mmCIF file of C-alpha atoms in Angstrom:
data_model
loop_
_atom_site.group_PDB
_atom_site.id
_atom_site.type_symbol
_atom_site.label_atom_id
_atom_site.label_comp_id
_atom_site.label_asym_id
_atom_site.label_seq_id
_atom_site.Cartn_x
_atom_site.Cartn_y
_atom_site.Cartn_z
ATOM 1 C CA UNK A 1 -41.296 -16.117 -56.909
ATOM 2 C CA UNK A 2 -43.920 -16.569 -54.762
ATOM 3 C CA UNK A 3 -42.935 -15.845 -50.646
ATOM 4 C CA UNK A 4 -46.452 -17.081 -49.083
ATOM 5 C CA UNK A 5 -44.582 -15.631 -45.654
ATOM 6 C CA UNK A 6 -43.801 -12.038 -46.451
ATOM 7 C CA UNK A 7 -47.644 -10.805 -45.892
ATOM 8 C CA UNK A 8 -47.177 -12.337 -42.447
ATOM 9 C CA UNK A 9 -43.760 -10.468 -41.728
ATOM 10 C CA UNK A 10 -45.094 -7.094 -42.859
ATOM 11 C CA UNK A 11 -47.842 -7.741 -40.775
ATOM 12 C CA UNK A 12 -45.639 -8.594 -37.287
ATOM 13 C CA UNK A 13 -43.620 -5.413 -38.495
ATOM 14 C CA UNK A 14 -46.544 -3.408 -38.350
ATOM 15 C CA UNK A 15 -47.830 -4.565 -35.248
ATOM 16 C CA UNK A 16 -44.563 -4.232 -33.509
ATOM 17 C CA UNK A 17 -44.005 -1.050 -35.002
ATOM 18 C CA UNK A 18 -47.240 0.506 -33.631
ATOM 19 C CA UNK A 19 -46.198 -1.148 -30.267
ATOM 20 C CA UNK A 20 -43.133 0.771 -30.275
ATOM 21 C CA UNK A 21 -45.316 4.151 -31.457
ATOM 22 C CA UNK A 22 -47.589 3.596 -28.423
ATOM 23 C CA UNK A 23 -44.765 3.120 -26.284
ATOM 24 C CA UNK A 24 -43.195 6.421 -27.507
ATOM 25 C CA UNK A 25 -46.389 8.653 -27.133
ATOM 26 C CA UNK A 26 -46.792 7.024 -23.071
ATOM 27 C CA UNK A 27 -43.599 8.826 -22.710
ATOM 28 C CA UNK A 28 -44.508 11.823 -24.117
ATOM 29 C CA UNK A 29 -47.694 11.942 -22.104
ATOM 30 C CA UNK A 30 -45.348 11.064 -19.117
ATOM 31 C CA UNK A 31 -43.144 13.770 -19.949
ATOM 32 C CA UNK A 32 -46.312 16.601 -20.713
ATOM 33 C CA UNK A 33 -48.560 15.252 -17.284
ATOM 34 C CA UNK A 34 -45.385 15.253 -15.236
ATOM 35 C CA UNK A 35 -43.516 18.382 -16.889
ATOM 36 C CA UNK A 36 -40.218 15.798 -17.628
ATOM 37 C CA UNK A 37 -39.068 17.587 -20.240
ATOM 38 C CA UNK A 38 -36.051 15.982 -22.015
ATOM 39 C CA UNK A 39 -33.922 19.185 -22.393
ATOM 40 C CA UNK A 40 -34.371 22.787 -20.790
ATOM 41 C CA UNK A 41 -34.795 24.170 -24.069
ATOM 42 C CA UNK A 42 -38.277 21.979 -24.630
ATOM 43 C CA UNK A 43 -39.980 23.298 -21.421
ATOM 44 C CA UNK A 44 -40.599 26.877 -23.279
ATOM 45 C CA UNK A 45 -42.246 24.869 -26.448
ATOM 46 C CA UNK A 46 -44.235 22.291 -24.391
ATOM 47 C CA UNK A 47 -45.376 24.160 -21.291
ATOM 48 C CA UNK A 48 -48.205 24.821 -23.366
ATOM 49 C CA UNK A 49 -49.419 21.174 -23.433
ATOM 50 C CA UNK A 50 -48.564 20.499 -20.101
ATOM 51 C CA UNK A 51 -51.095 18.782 -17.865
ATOM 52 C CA UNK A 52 -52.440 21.388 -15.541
ATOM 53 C CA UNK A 53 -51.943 20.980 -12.119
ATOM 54 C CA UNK A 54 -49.004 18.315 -13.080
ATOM 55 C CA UNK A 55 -45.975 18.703 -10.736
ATOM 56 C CA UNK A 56 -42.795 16.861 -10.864
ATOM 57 C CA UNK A 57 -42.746 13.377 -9.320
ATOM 58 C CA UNK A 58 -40.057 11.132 -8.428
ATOM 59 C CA UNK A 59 -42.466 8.387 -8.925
ATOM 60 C CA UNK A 60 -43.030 9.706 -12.534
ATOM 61 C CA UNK A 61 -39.487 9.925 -13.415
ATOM 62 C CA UNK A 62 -39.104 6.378 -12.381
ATOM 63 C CA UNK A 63 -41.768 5.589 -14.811
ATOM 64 C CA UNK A 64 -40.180 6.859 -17.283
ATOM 65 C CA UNK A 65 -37.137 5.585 -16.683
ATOM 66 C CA UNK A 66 -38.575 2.330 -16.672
ATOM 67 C CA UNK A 67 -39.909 3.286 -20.640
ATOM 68 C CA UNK A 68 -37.535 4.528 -21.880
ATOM 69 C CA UNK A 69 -35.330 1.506 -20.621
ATOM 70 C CA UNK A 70 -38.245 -0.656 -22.510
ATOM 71 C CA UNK A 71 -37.628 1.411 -25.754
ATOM 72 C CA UNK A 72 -33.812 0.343 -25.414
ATOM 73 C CA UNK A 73 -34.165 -3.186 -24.844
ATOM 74 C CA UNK A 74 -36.691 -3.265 -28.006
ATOM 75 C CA UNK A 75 -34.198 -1.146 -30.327
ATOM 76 C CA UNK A 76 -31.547 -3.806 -28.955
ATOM 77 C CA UNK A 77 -34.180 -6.905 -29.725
ATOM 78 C CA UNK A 78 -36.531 -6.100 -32.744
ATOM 79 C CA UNK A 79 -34.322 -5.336 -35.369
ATOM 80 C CA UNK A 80 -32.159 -7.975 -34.933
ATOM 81 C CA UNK A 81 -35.320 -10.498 -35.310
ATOM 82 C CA UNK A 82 -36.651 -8.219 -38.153
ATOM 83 C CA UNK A 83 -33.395 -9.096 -40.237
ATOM 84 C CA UNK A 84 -33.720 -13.196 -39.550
ATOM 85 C CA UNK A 85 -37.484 -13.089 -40.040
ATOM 86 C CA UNK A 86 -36.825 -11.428 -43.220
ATOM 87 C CA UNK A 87 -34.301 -14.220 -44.225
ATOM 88 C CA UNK A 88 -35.960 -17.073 -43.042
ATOM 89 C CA UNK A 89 -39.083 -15.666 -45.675
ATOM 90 C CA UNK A 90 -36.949 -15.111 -48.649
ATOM 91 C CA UNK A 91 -35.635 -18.766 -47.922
ATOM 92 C CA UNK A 92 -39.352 -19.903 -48.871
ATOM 93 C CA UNK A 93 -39.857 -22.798 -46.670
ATOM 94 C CA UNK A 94 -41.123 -24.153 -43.783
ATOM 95 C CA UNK A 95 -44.464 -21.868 -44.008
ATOM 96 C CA UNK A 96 -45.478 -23.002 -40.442
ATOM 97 C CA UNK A 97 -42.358 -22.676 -39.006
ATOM 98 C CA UNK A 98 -42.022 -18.919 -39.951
ATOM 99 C CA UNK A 99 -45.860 -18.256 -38.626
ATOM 100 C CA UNK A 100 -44.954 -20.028 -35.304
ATOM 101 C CA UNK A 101 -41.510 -18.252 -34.975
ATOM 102 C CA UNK A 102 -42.986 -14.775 -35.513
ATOM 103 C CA UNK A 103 -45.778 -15.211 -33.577
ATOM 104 C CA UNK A 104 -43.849 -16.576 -30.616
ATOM 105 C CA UNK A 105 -41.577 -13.539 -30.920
ATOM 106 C CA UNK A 106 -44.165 -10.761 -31.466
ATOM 107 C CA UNK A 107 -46.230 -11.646 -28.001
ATOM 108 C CA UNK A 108 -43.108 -12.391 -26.101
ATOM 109 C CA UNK A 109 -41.949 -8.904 -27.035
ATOM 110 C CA UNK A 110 -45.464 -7.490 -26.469
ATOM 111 C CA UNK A 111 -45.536 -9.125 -22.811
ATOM 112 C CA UNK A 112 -41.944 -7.759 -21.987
ATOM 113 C CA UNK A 113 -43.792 -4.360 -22.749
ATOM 114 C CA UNK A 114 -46.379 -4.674 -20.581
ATOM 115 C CA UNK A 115 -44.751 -6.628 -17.945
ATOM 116 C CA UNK A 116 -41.631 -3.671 -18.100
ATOM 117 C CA UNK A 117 -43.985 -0.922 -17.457
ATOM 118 C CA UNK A 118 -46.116 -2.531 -14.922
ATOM 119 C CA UNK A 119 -42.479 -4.087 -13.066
ATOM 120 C CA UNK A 120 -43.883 -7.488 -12.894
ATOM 121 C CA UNK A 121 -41.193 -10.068 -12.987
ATOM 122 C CA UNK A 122 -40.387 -12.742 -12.863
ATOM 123 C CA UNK A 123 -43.138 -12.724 -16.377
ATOM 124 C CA UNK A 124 -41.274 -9.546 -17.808
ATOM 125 C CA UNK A 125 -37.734 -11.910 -17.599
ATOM 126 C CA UNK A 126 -40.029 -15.170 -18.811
ATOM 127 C CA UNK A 127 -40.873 -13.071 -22.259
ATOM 128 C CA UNK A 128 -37.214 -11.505 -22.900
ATOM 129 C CA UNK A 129 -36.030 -15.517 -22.776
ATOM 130 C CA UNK A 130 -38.833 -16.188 -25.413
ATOM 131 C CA UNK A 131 -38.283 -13.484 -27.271
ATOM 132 C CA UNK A 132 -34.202 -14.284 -27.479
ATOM 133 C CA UNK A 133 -34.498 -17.896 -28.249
ATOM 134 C CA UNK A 134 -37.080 -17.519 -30.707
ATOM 135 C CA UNK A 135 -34.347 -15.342 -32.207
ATOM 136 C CA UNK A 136 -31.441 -18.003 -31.934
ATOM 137 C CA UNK A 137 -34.047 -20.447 -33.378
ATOM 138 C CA UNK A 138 -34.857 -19.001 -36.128
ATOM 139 C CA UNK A 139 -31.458 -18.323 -36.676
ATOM 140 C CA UNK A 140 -30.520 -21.491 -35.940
ATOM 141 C CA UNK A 141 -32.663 -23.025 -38.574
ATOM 142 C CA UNK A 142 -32.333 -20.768 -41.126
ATOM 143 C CA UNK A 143 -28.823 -21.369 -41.204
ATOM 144 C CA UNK A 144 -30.098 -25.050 -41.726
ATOM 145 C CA UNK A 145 -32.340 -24.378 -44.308
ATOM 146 C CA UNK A 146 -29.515 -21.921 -46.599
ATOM 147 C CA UNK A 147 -27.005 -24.689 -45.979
#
């Protein structure tokens, strides 16, 4: 069985998967610049990479606040796509459907990154919308299609 989409899912994974990794190590530079540590037991092991001269900032908790809120909304979003992507491909059909739908879903959920972390809305609400009705969408019409 051929699945002509499946090189195009693993590919959306991947980029949305290093999204997510870049997302994690901006918090972990937040966390070493600013001396945020997550628990009081990580400030012995990490002192050591700590940004000289850093000092603890309101500003730079907020900021990471704000990412870690972003890593939330994505572990609430992504997977969720991931599993109706995935079905819509082993469905076989509808080849430019499933490029538009993943495509569509991957930049909306690349512009709610950037538009979460720089606080820029109404554009950061815009690509959560796009990103959630590309989901009921696909859904929608896969439903259609295994009918």
């Amino acid at each position: 069985m051929e699945l002509p989409l499946l090189k195009y899912w693993i590919l959306m994974v991947s980029v949305l998967f290093f999204k997510g990794f870049l997302l994690a190590l901006y918090q972990v530079w937040l966390r070493l610049r600013y001396q945020l540590y997550a628990a009081d037991e990580d400030k012995p092991l990490f002192i050591r990479f700590a940004i000289k001269g850093a000092v603890d900032s309101a500003p730079a908790k907020v900021r990471l606040e704000r990412t870690q809120k972003c890593w939330q909304n994505d572990l609430e979003s992504i997977p969720l796509f991931l599993f109706l992507s995935l079905g819509f491909v082993l469905l076989n059909q509808d080849h430019d459907w499933g490029i538009l739908y993943m495509t569509v879903f991957l930049l909306a959920r690349i512009a709610h990154t950037v538009f979460y972390i720089a606080q820029r809305q109404p554009f950061r609400g815009i690509a959560w919308d796009t990103s959630a009705f590309t989901s009921v969408f696909i859904a929608i019409h896969s439903a259609l299609l295994a009918w």
